[in-house]
Coordinates of C-alpha atoms in Angstrom, one line a residue:
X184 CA 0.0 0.0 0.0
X185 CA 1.2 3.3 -1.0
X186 CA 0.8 6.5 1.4
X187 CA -0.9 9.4 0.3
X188 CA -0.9 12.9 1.5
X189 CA -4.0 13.5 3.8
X190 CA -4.9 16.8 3.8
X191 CA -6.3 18.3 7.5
X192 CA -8.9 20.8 7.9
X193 CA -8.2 23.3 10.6
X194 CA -9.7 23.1 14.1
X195 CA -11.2 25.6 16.2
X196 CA -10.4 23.3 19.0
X197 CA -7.6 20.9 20.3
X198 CA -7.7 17.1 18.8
X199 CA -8.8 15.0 21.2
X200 CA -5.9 12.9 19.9
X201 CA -3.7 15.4 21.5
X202 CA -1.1 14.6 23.3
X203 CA -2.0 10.4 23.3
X204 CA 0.5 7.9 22.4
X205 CA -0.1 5.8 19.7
X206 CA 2.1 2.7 18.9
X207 CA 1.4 1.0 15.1
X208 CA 3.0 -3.0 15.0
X209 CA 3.3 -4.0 11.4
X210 CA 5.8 -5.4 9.4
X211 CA 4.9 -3.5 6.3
X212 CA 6.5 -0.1 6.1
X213 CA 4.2 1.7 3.7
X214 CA 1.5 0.5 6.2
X215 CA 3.2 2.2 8.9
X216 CA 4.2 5.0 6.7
X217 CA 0.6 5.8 6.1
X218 CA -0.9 5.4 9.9
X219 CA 2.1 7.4 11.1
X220 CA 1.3 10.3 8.7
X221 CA -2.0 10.0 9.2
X222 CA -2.0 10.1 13.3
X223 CA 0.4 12.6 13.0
X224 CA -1.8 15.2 11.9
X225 CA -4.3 14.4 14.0
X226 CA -1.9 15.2 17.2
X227 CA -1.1 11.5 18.1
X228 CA 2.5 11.1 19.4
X229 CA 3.5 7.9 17.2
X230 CA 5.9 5.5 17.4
X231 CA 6.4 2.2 15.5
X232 CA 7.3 -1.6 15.5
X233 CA 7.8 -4.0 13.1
X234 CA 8.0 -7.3 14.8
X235 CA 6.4 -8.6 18.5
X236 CA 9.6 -8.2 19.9
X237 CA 10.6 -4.7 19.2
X238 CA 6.6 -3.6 20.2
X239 CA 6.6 -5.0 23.3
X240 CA 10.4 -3.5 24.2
X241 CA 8.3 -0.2 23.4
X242 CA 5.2 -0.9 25.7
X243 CA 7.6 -1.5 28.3
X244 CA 9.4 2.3 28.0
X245 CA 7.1 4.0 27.1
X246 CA 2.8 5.0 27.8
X247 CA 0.8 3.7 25.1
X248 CA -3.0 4.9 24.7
X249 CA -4.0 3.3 21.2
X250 CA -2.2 0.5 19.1
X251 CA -2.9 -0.4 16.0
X252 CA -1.7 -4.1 15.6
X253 CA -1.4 -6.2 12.4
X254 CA -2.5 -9.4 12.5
X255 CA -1.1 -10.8 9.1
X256 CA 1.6 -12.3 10.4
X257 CA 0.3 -14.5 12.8
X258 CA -3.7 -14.8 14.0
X259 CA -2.3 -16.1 17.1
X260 CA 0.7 -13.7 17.8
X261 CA -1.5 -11.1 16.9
X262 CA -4.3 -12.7 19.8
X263 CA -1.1 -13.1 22.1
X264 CA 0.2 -9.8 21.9
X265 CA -3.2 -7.8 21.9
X266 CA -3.9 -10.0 25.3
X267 CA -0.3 -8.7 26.8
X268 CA -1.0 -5.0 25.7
X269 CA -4.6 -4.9 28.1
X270 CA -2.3 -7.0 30.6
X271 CA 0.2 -4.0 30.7
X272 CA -2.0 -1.1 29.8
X273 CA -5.5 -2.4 30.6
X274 CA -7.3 0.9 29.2
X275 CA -5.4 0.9 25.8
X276 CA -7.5 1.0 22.9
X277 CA -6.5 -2.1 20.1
X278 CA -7.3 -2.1 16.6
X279 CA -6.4 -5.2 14.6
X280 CA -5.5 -4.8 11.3
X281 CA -5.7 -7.3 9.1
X282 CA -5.8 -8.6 5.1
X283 CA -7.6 -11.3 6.0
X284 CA -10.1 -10.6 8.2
X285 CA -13.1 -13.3 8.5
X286 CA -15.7 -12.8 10.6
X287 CA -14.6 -15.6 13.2
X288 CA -11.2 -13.8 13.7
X289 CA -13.1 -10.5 14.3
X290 CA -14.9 -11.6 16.4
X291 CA -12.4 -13.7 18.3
X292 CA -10.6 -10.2 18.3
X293 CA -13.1 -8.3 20.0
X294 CA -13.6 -10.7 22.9
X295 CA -9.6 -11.0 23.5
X296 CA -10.0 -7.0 24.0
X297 CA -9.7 -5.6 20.9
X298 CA -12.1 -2.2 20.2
X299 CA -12.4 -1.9 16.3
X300 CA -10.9 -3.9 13.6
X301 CA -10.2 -2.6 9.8
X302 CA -9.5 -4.6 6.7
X303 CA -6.3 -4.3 4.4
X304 CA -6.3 -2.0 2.2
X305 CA -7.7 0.6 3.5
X306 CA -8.5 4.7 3.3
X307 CA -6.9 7.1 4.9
X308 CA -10.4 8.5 5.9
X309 CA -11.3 5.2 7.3
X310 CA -9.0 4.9 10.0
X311 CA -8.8 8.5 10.9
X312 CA -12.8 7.6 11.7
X313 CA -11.3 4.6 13.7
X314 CA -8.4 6.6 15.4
X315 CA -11.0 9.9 16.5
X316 CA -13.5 7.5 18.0
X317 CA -10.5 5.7 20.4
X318 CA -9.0 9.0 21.3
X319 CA -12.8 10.5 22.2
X320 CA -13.4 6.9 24.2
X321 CA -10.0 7.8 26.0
X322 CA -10.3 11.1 26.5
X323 CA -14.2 10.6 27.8
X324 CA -13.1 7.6 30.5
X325 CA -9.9 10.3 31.9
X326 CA -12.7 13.4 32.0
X327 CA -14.6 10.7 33.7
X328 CA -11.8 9.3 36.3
X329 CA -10.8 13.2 36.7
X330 CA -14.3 14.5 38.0
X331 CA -14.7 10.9 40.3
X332 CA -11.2 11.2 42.0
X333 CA -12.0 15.5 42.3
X334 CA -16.1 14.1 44.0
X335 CA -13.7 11.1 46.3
X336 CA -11.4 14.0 47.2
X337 CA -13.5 17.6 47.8
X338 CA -15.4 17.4 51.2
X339 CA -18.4 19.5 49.6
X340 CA -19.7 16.4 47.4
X341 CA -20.5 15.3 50.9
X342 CA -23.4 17.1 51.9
X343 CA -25.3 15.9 49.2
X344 CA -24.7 12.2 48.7
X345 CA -26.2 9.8 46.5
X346 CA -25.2 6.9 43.8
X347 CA -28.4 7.1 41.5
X348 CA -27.4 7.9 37.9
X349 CA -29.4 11.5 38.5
X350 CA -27.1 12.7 40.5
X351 CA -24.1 11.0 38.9
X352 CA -24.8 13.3 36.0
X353 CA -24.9 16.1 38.5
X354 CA -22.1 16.1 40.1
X355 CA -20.4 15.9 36.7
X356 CA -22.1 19.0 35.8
X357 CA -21.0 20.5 39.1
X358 CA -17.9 19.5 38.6
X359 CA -17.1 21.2 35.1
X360 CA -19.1 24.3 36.1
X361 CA -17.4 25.1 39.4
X362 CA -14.2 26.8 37.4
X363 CA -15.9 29.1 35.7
X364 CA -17.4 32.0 36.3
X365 CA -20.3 31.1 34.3
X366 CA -24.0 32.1 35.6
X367 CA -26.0 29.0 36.5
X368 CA -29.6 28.6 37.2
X369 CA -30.6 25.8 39.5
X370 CA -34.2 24.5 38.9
X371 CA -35.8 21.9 41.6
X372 CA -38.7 21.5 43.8
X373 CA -38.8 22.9 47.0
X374 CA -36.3 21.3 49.7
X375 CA -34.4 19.3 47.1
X376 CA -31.3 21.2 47.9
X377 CA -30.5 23.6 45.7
X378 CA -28.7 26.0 47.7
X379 CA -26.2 23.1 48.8
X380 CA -25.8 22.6 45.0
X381 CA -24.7 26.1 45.2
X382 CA -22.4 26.1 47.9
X383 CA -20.5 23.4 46.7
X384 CA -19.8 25.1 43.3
X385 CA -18.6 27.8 45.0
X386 CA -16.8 25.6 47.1
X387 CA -15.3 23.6 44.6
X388 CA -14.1 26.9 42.4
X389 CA -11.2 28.9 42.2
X390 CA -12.7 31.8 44.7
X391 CA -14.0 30.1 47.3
X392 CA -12.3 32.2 49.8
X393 CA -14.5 34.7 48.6
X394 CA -17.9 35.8 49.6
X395 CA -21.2 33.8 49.3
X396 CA -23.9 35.7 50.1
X397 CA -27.5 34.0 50.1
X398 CA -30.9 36.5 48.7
X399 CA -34.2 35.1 49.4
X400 CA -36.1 37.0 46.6
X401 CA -39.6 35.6 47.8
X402 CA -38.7 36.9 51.5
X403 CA -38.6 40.7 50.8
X404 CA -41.3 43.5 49.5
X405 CA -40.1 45.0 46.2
X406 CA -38.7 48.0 48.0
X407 CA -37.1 46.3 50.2
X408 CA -35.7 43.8 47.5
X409 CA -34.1 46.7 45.4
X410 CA -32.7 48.2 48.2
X411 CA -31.3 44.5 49.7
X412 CA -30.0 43.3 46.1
X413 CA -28.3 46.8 44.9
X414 CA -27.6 49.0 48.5
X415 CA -29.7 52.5 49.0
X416 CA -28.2 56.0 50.1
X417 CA -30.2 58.1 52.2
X418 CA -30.1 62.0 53.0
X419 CA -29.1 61.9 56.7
X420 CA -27.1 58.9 56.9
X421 CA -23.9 59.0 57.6
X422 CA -22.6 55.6 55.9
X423 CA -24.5 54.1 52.8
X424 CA -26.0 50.5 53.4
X425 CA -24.0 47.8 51.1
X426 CA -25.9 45.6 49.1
X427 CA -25.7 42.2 48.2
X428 CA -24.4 43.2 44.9
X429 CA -21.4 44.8 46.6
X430 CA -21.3 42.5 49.8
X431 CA -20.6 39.4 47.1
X432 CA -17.5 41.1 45.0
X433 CA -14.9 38.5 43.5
X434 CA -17.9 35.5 44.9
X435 CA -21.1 34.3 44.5
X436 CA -24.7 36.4 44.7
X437 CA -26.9 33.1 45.1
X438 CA -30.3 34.1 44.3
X439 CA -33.1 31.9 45.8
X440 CA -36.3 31.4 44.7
X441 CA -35.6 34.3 41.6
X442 CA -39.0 33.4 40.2
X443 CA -40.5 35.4 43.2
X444 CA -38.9 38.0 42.1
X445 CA -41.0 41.7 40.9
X446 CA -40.5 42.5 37.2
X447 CA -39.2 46.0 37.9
X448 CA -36.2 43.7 39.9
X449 CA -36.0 41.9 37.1
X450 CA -35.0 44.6 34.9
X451 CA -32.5 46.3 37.2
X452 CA -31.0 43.1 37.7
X453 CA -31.5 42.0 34.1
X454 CA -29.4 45.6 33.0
X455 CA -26.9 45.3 35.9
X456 CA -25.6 42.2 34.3
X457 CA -25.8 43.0 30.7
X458 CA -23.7 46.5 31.6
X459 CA -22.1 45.1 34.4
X460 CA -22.4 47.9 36.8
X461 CA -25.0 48.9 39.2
X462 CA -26.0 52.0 41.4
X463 CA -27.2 51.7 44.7
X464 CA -30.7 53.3 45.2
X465 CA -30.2 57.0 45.4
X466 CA -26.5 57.2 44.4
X467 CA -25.4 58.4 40.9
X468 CA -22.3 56.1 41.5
X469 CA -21.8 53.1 39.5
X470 CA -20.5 50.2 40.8
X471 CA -19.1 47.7 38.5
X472 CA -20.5 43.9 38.8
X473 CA -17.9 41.5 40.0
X474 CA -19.6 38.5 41.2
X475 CA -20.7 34.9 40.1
X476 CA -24.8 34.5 39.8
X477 CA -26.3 31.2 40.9
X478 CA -29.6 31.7 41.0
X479 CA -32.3 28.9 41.8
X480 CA -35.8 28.4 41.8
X481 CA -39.2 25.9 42.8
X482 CA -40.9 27.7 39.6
X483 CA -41.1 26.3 36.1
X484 CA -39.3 29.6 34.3
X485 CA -40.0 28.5 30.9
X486 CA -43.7 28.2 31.7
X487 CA -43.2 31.9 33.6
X488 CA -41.6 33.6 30.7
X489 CA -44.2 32.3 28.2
X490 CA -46.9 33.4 30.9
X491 CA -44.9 37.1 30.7
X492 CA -44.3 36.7 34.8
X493 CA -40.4 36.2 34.4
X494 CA -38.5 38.3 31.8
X495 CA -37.4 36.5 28.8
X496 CA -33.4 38.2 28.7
X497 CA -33.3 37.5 31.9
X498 CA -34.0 33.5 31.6
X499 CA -31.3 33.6 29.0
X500 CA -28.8 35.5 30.9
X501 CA -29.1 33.6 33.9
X502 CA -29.4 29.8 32.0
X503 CA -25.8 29.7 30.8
X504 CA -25.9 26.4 32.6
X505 CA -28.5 25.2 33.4
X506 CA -29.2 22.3 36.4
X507 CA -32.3 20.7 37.3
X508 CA -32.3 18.9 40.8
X509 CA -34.6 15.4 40.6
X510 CA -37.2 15.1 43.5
X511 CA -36.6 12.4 46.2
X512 CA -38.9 10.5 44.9
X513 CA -37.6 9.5 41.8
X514 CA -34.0 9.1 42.8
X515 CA -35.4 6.8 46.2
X516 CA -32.1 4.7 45.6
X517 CA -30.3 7.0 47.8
X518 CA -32.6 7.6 50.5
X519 CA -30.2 5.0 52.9
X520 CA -27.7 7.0 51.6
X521 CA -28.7 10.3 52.5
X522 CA -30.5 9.1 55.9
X523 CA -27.0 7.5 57.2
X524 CA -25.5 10.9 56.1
X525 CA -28.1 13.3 58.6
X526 CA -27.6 10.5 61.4
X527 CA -23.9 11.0 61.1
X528 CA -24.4 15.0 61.2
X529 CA -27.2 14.7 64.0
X530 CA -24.9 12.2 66.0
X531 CA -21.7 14.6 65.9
X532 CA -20.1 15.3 69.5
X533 CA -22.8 13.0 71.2
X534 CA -22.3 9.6 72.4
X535 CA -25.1 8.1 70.5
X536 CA -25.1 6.9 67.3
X537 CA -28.4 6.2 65.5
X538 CA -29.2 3.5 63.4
X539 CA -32.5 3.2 61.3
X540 CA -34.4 -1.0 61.7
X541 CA -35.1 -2.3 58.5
X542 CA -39.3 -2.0 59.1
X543 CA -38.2 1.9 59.4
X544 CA -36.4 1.8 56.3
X545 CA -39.2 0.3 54.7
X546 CA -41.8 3.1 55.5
X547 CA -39.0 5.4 54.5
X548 CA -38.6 3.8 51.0
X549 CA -42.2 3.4 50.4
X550 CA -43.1 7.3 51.4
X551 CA -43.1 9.7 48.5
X552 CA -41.6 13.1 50.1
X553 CA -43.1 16.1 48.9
X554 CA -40.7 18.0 50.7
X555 CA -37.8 15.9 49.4
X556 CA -34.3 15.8 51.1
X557 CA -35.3 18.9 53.5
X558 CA -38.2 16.9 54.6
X559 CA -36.0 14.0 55.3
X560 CA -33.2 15.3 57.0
X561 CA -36.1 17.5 59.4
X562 CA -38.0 13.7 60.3
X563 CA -35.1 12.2 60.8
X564 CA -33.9 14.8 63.8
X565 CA -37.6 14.5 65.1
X566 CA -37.3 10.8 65.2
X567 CA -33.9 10.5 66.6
X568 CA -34.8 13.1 69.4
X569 CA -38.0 12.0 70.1
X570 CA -36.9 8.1 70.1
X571 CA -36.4 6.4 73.2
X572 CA -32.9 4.5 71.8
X573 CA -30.4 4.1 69.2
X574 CA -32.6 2.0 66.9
X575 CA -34.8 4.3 64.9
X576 CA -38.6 2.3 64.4
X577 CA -41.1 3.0 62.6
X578 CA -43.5 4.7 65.8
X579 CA -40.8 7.2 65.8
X580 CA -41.5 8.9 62.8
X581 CA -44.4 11.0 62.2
X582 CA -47.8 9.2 61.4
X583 CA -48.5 11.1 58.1
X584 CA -45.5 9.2 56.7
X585 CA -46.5 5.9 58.7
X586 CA -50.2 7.0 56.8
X587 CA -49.4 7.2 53.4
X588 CA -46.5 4.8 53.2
X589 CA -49.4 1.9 54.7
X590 CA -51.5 2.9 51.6
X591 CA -48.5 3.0 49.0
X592 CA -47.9 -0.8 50.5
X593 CA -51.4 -1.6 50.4
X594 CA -51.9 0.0 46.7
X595 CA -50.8 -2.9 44.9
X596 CA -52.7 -6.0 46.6
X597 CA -56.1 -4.0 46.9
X598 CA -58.0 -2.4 44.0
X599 CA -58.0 0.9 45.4
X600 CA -58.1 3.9 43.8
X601 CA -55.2 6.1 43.1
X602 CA -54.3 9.2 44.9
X603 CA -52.3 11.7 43.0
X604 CA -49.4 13.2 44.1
X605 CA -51.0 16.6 44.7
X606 CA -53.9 15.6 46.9
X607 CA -51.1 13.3 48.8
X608 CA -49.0 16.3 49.5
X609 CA -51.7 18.2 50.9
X610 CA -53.3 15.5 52.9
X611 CA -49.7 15.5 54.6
X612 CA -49.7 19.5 55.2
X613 CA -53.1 19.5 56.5
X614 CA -52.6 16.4 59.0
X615 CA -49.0 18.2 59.9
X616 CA -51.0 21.3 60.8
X617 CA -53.6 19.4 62.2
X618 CA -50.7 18.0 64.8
X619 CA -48.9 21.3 65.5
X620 CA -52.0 22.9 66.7
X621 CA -51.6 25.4 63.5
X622 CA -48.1 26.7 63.9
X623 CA -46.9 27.7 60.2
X624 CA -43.7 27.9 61.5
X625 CA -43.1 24.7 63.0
X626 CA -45.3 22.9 60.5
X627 CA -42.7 24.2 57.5
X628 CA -40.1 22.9 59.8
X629 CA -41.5 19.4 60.2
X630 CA -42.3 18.9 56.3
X631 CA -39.3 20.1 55.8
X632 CA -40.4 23.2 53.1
X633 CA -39.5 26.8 52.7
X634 CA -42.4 28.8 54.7
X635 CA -43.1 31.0 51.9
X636 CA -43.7 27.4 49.8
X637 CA -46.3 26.8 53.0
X638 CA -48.1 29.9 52.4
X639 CA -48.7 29.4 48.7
X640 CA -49.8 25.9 49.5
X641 CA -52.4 27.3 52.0
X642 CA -53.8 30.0 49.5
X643 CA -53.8 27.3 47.0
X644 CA -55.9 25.0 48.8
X645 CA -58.0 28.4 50.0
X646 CA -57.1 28.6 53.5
X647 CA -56.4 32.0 54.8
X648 CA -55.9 30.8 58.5
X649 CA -56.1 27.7 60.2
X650 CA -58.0 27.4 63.4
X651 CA -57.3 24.2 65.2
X652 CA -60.6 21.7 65.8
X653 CA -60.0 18.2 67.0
X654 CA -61.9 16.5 64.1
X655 CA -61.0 13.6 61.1
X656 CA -57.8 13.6 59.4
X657 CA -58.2 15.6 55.6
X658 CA -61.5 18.1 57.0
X659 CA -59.9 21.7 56.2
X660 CA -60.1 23.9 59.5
X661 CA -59.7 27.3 58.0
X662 CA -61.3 29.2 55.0

């Protein structure tokens, strides 16, 4: 086979062949010739071999990330030496070449380790194809090995545990985010931990010795908003009052629950980032923007900004990357995970340690948490400090959980009907209530939900104020 020039377009970004050794075993020199030239140019660092011997003198010196190994000489020495190449370097990526390939020998091949195989003669075109798919295979598994050994090693993956594929994925994101300076909007129902998504990017970046200062947008009056977010001057006072804006510079501004916030905040916010400078309310003085955005809400924002409640450049400016945390519910794999995680925390500097029985774990696995990881980690303090001893059972946790996780057991041996989701989660507000003799406060505790989420659940359901009336589970004791 003759080698032909191979002409390379220009990239815009680095190969991913850069930088990987690549080793080519074969006895003909214009077939080493042509692979050299050809993985050349597409960054590999080559070197060659034409016998057994002087390849495996080579894998002995030197790394090797790809091979491409003929197989003319010898089916077997071919088999042998692809078998010691994954015995030295398991993760190197083998391609056979051979002139006589038959399907028994490829397949034969692939089983002994092998990733691709191509037939004699080929195009140059054909194995740069084969070449770009091993590099991107090797380059994928070390981004992969990189972000697991930076999760093993960075104590902020720790407060939000978990081995379900979800948050796999996540913490990849997280991950690759965290060193930029990128804004990042974090979508998720309520308690599912959003702002501990944010703290650990900020944790895990390159100024987390800086500030992180938290906004509650759906705390605050408009006025008060404006004033909290950007600073305000007043005649008469002697020292201006900082704002967020300012209190964050060189960190993070998380803002929570952003789809609480007024229009008119929108747009000042919306313009302070496009221009990046601000003025404080009643100052002519701008103040340049020097902070990372993480904002996160419970709202659906694309449903907002179609609905005109949440402005459109805002959305855009603020979804760079985007994250969306899954509820509890569908990631229940890692409920042990997380509940051996808040017994650890809750057990800290006391002499008790608290274990959960397996019937407890059962009601815990079967229960559907509308107020996901926050409503958790709150019934599991509750049980551990109102449970007489080490072992966590199920009469230690609240009955509303006991209540519907007896139905979601019963569900599928009794034709009974349904109960959404919706009508599940308020049953379990109403009972909590119920319990707590109406305290708002303490009920948004115990479920484990923001209080302003509370609130909008009561005006949803039509209850302006609760009165407490001993009387049936699910009657409403407030209009």
């Amino acid at each position: 086979m003759s080698s032909t020039a191979v002409r390379v377009m220009p990239q815009e970004e680095p190969s991913p062949a850069e930088s990987l050794f690549l080793l080519i075993v074969d006895a003909d020199r214009s077939v080493r010739d042509l692979c050299k030239e050809v993985a050349g140019q597409m960054g590999f660092k080559v070197y060659t071999a034409d016998s057994t011997r002087v390849a495996l003198r080579q894998v002995e010196m030197q790394p090797v990330d790809v091979v491409l190994l003929d197989a003319r000489q010898s089916a077997q020495e071919g088999l042998d030496l692809l078998a010691k190449f994954k015995e030295i370097h398991p993760q190197t990526e083998v391609i056979m070449l051979s002139g006589q390939a038959t399907v028994d020998s490829v397949v034969t091949a692939m089983k002994s380790g092998a990733c691709d195989f191509i037939r004699k003669p080929f195009k140059p075109e054909e194995l740069r194809a084969l070449l770009a798919r091993a590099a991107g295979r090797l380059r994928n598994s070390l981004e992969d090995r990189i972000v697991r050994e930076q999760i093993q090693s960075n104590p902020g993956y720790k407060t939000m545990p978990g081995a379900s594929p979800e948050m796999q994925k996540l913490y990849r994101i997280i991950a690759k985010v965290a060193g930029s300076r990128h804004p990042v909007l974090v979508q998720g129902e309520s308690g599912t931990g959003k702002e501990t998504v944010a703290r650990t990017i900020h944790a895990d970046g390159p100024f987390h010795d800086r500030p992180f200062v938290v906004v509650d947008c759906a705390a605050a009056a408009p006025g008060a908003l404006e004033a909290e977010l950007f600073g305000q001057v007043k005649p008469g006072l002697a020292k201006a009052k900082e704002g967020a804006m300012a209190l964050a510079s060189g960190g993070t501004l998380f803002l929570d629950e952003i789809g609480e916030m007024p229009l008119e905040i929108q747009a000042r916010l919306f313009r302070a980032l496009q221009e990046k400078e601000f003025h404080a309310q009643g100052s002519l003085k701008a103040v340049p923007v020097d902070v990372r955005i993480i904002a996160a809400t419970s709202r659906d924002l694309e449903t907002a900004v179609q609905q005109g409640t949440f402005r459109r450049d805002l959305f855009f400016r603020l979804n760079v990357v985007g994250l969306r945390l899954p509820p509890l519910r569908e990631r229940k794999e890692d409920i042990r995970l997380l509940a051996e995680h808040f017994l650890d925390r809750i057990g800290e500097g006391k002499n008790l340690r608290h274990t959960i029985s397996t019937e407890a774990m059962k009601l815990l696995l079967l229960y559907d948490w509308p107020g996901n990881v926050r409503e958790l980690e709150n019934c599991l303090e509750r049980a551990a400090a109102m449970g007489p001893g080490a072992v966590l059972q199920s009469s230690d946790f609240p009955p509303h959980i006991r209540t519907v996780a007896l139905r979601a057991a019963a569900a599928p041996g009794l034709q009974t009907r349904i109960t959404p989701l919706a009508e599940l989660e308020k049953q379990a507000i109403l009972d909590a209530l119920q319990q707590l003799n109406g305290d708002k406060l303490m009920t948004a505790r115990a479920l484990g939900i923001g209080k302003t989420t509370l609130y909008r659940k009561l005006k949803e359901y039509g209850i302006s104020h609760w009165v407490h009336t001993p009387m049936m589970s699910g009657q409403v004791a407030g209009k």
